[in-house]
Coordinates of C-alpha atoms in Angstrom, one line a residue:
X91 CA 3.9 54.2 36.5
X92 CA 1.8 52.6 33.7
X93 CA -1.4 54.7 33.8
X94 CA -1.1 56.1 30.3
X95 CA -3.2 54.5 27.6
X96 CA -3.0 56.0 24.1
X97 CA -6.6 55.0 23.2
X98 CA -7.8 58.2 24.9
X99 CA -5.8 60.3 22.5
X100 CA -5.7 58.3 19.3
X101 CA -5.9 60.3 16.1
X102 CA -5.1 63.7 17.6
X103 CA -2.7 66.4 16.3
X104 CA 0.3 64.7 17.8
X105 CA -0.5 61.4 16.1
X106 CA -0.9 63.1 12.8
X107 CA 2.7 64.5 12.9
X108 CA 4.2 61.3 14.2
X109 CA 2.5 59.0 11.7
X110 CA 3.1 61.1 8.6
X111 CA 6.7 61.2 9.6
X112 CA 6.8 57.4 10.1
X113 CA 5.0 56.9 6.8
X114 CA 7.6 58.9 4.9
X115 CA 10.5 57.2 6.6
X116 CA 9.1 53.7 5.7
X117 CA 8.3 54.8 2.2
X118 CA 11.9 55.8 1.8
X119 CA 13.2 52.5 3.2
X120 CA 11.1 50.4 0.8
X121 CA 12.6 52.2 -2.2
X122 CA 15.5 49.8 -1.8
X123 CA 15.1 46.0 -2.3
X124 CA 17.1 45.1 0.8
X125 CA 15.2 44.3 4.0
X126 CA 14.9 46.7 6.9
X127 CA 14.3 46.2 10.7
X128 CA 11.9 48.3 12.7
X129 CA 12.1 48.7 16.5
X130 CA 9.2 50.3 18.4
X131 CA 10.0 51.0 22.0
X132 CA 6.4 51.9 23.1
X133 CA 4.1 50.3 20.6
X134 CA 0.7 50.6 22.3
X135 CA -2.0 48.3 21.0
X136 CA -1.2 48.8 17.3
X137 CA -4.6 50.2 16.1
X138 CA -7.4 52.0 17.8
X139 CA -11.2 51.8 17.7
X140 CA -12.4 55.4 17.6
X141 CA -16.0 54.4 18.5
X142 CA -14.7 52.8 21.8
X143 CA -15.7 54.3 25.1
X144 CA -12.2 55.4 25.7
X145 CA -11.7 57.2 22.4
X146 CA -15.1 58.8 22.7
X147 CA -14.4 60.3 26.1
X148 CA -12.4 63.2 24.7
X149 CA -12.9 62.7 21.0
X150 CA -9.5 64.1 20.2
X151 CA -9.6 62.5 16.7
X152 CA -12.3 64.9 15.7
X153 CA -9.8 67.8 15.8
X154 CA -7.1 65.6 14.3
X155 CA -7.5 62.9 11.7
X156 CA -11.2 63.8 11.0
X157 CA -10.2 67.3 9.8
X158 CA -7.7 65.9 7.3
X159 CA -10.1 63.4 5.8
X160 CA -12.4 66.2 4.9
X161 CA -9.8 68.1 2.9
X162 CA -8.7 68.0 -0.8
X163 CA -5.4 68.9 -2.5
X164 CA -3.3 67.9 0.5
X165 CA 0.5 67.6 0.2
X166 CA 1.7 64.2 -1.1
X167 CA 3.1 63.0 2.2
X168 CA -0.2 63.6 3.9
X169 CA -2.0 61.7 1.2
X170 CA 0.4 58.8 1.6
X171 CA -0.6 58.5 5.2
X172 CA -4.3 59.0 4.6
X173 CA -4.2 56.1 2.2
X174 CA -3.5 53.9 5.2
X175 CA -6.3 55.4 7.2
X176 CA -8.7 55.0 4.3
X177 CA -7.7 51.4 3.8
X178 CA -8.6 50.7 7.4
X179 CA -12.0 52.5 7.0
X180 CA -13.5 51.2 3.7
X181 CA -16.8 52.9 4.4
X182 CA -17.2 56.6 4.8
X183 CA -17.4 56.3 8.6
X184 CA -14.1 56.8 10.5
X185 CA -14.0 54.1 13.1
X186 CA -10.4 52.8 13.1
X187 CA -7.1 54.6 13.4
X188 CA -3.6 53.1 12.9
X189 CA -1.0 53.2 15.7
X190 CA 2.7 53.3 14.7
X191 CA 3.0 49.5 14.2
X192 CA 0.1 49.5 11.7
X193 CA 1.6 52.4 9.8
X194 CA 4.9 50.5 9.5
X195 CA 3.1 47.2 8.8
X196 CA 1.5 48.9 5.7
X197 CA 4.9 49.2 4.2
X198 CA 6.7 46.1 5.4
X199 CA 7.4 43.3 3.0
X200 CA 7.8 39.6 3.9
X201 CA 11.6 40.0 4.2
X202 CA 11.3 43.0 6.7
X203 CA 11.0 42.5 10.4
X204 CA 9.3 44.4 13.3
X205 CA 10.2 44.2 17.0
X206 CA 7.4 45.7 19.0
X207 CA 7.8 46.5 22.8
X208 CA 4.8 47.2 25.1
X209 CA 5.0 47.0 28.9
X210 CA 1.4 47.9 29.8
X211 CA -0.3 44.7 31.1
X212 CA -3.6 45.6 29.4
X213 CA -2.1 46.7 26.1
X214 CA 0.5 44.0 25.5
X215 CA -1.9 41.1 24.9
X216 CA -4.0 43.2 22.4
X217 CA -0.8 44.1 20.5
X218 CA 0.4 40.5 20.5
X219 CA -3.0 39.3 19.2
X220 CA -2.8 41.8 16.4
X221 CA 0.6 40.5 15.2
X222 CA 0.5 36.7 15.9
X223 CA 3.1 35.9 13.2
X224 CA 6.5 36.1 15.0
X225 CA 8.4 35.9 11.7
X226 CA 6.8 39.2 10.7
X227 CA 6.6 40.9 14.1
X228 CA 8.1 39.9 17.4
X229 CA 5.9 41.4 20.1
X230 CA 7.4 41.4 23.6
X231 CA 6.3 42.6 27.0
X232 CA 9.5 44.5 27.7
X233 CA 11.0 47.9 28.5
X234 CA 11.6 49.4 25.0
X235 CA 14.6 51.4 26.1
X236 CA 16.3 48.1 27.1
X237 CA 15.6 46.7 23.6
X238 CA 17.6 49.5 22.0
X239 CA 20.7 48.0 23.6
X240 CA 19.6 44.4 23.1
X241 CA 18.4 44.5 19.5
X242 CA 20.9 46.8 17.7
X243 CA 22.6 46.5 15.4
X244 CA 20.0 44.4 13.4
X245 CA 21.1 41.6 11.1
X246 CA 19.3 43.4 8.2
X247 CA 21.9 46.3 8.5
X248 CA 19.2 48.8 7.6
X249 CA 16.6 50.0 10.0
X250 CA 14.4 52.5 11.9
X251 CA 13.9 52.9 15.6
X252 CA 10.9 54.8 17.0
X253 CA 11.0 56.0 20.6
X254 CA 7.8 57.7 21.8
X255 CA 7.3 57.1 25.6
X256 CA 4.3 58.7 27.3
X257 CA 6.6 61.0 29.3
X258 CA 4.3 60.4 32.3
X259 CA 7.5 60.4 34.4
X260 CA 10.0 63.2 33.8
X261 CA 12.9 60.6 33.7
X262 CA 11.6 59.6 30.2
X263 CA 13.1 62.8 28.9
X264 CA 16.5 61.6 30.1
X265 CA 15.8 58.0 29.0
X266 CA 15.2 58.8 25.4
X267 CA 18.4 60.8 25.1
X268 CA 20.4 58.0 26.8
X269 CA 18.7 55.4 24.6
X270 CA 19.5 57.4 21.5
X271 CA 23.2 57.6 22.5
X272 CA 23.3 53.8 23.2
X273 CA 21.5 53.0 19.9
X274 CA 23.6 55.3 17.8
X275 CA 26.8 53.8 19.1
X276 CA 25.6 50.4 18.0
X277 CA 23.8 51.4 14.8
X278 CA 25.2 54.7 13.5
X279 CA 23.7 54.2 10.0
X280 CA 20.2 53.6 11.3
X281 CA 17.3 56.1 11.4
X282 CA 16.2 57.1 14.9
X283 CA 13.0 59.0 15.6
X284 CA 12.0 60.5 19.0
X285 CA 8.5 61.8 19.5
X286 CA 8.1 64.4 22.3
X287 CA 5.1 66.5 23.6
X288 CA 5.2 70.3 23.9
X289 CA 3.7 70.8 27.4
X290 CA 5.8 73.9 27.9
X291 CA 8.3 75.7 25.6
X292 CA 11.0 75.4 28.3
X293 CA 10.6 71.7 28.8
X294 CA 10.7 71.0 25.1
X295 CA 13.7 73.2 24.5
X296 CA 15.6 71.4 27.3
X297 CA 15.1 68.1 25.5
X298 CA 16.2 69.6 22.2
X299 CA 19.3 71.0 23.8
X300 CA 20.1 67.6 25.4
X301 CA 19.9 66.0 22.0
X302 CA 22.2 68.6 20.5
X303 CA 24.7 68.0 23.4
X304 CA 25.1 64.4 22.3
X305 CA 27.1 65.7 19.3
X306 CA 25.3 63.2 17.1
X307 CA 25.2 64.7 13.5
X308 CA 22.4 64.8 10.9
X309 CA 19.5 65.5 13.3
X310 CA 16.3 67.0 11.8
X311 CA 13.6 68.6 13.9
X312 CA 9.9 68.8 12.9
X313 CA 7.4 70.4 15.3
X314 CA 3.8 71.7 15.3
X315 CA 2.1 73.7 18.0
X316 CA -1.6 74.1 17.5
X317 CA -2.0 76.9 20.1
X318 CA 0.0 79.1 22.5
X319 CA 2.2 76.9 24.6
X320 CA 1.9 78.9 27.9
X321 CA -1.7 80.0 28.1
X322 CA -3.3 76.7 29.4
X323 CA -2.3 73.4 30.6
X324 CA -2.0 70.3 28.4
X325 CA -0.2 69.4 25.2
X326 CA 0.0 72.4 22.9
X327 CA 2.0 70.6 20.3
X328 CA 4.5 67.9 19.6
X329 CA 7.7 67.3 17.7
X330 CA 9.8 64.6 16.0
X331 CA 13.5 64.5 16.3
X332 CA 15.0 62.4 13.4
X333 CA 18.5 61.1 13.2
X334 CA 19.6 60.2 9.7
X335 CA 16.3 61.2 8.1
X336 CA 15.5 60.4 4.5
X337 CA 17.1 63.1 2.3
X338 CA 13.7 64.1 1.0
X339 CA 12.1 64.6 4.4
X340 CA 13.1 68.2 5.0
X341 CA 11.6 69.3 1.8
X342 CA 8.4 67.3 2.3
X343 CA 8.0 68.7 5.8
X344 CA 8.3 72.2 4.5
X345 CA 5.3 71.4 2.3
X346 CA 3.1 69.6 4.8
X347 CA 3.8 71.3 8.1
X348 CA 2.3 74.7 7.1
X349 CA -0.8 72.9 5.9
X350 CA -1.2 70.8 9.0
X351 CA -0.6 73.8 11.3
X352 CA -3.4 75.8 9.5
X353 CA -5.9 72.8 9.5
X354 CA -5.2 71.8 13.1
X355 CA -4.9 75.2 14.7
X356 CA -6.8 76.0 17.9
X357 CA -5.8 79.7 18.1
X358 CA -3.9 82.4 16.3
X359 CA -0.6 81.4 18.0
X360 CA -0.2 78.1 16.1
X361 CA 3.2 77.6 14.6
X362 CA 5.6 75.1 13.2
X363 CA 9.3 74.6 12.7
X364 CA 11.6 72.6 10.4
X365 CA 15.3 72.9 11.3
X366 CA 18.5 71.0 11.8
X367 CA 19.4 70.5 15.4
X368 CA 22.8 69.4 14.0
X369 CA 23.5 69.2 10.3
X370 CA 25.4 66.4 8.7

């Protein structure tokens, strides 16, 4: 199944959590002079036009990124990410939103390397056109889970792997855990991040338990739910599972998650969590 296209959801609450987390991981990686490698298993088209017909259908960005841009005195990690969004929108009109590859690209230096996987036949050529320089970013029409086995460990010896499948098939929940185990065996010092939706509390908890059962250590959980998880259908929230997170991320998340939860809330049941699935 390849029906999912992220353009319909670009800039929503789930993107906010994912991209702030990615931004902080990359900011940490660039504090060292040595190069790093980035692998994106489901890269999408890289950036999104919010005035497109698809994005305008549900206008999810209006209750996501648009709310943040109208606020002052936000936590530092949020401001770091908003700097990227503002650079892409030099006028006061919000028309462009970065996908994960563009967030990472903001931080990469000439010596760093990105490997971007996208299998959707409509999205792959758009992504490839956005990153034509193969020395900087290798864009492939490939199953990203297979790339975890094929591309790790990277020659740079430092790196970050993002896995955020659409979960349009339930097997994706198993695939991310298997890919995490495969990747960790090959690259135990790398940072791995898994994005997941909260469609129901039971389904999300089952994934977290499966990650815990891998016995991989040093696994941090960040999650936001903008409304009650069981009252209506759809995505009530999302989370990020981070293996080998930057040592500053837990503290940063405790600053920005309460603020995001308040700003993005849809009802009085909104909540967040920052906890270790397994400590170091």
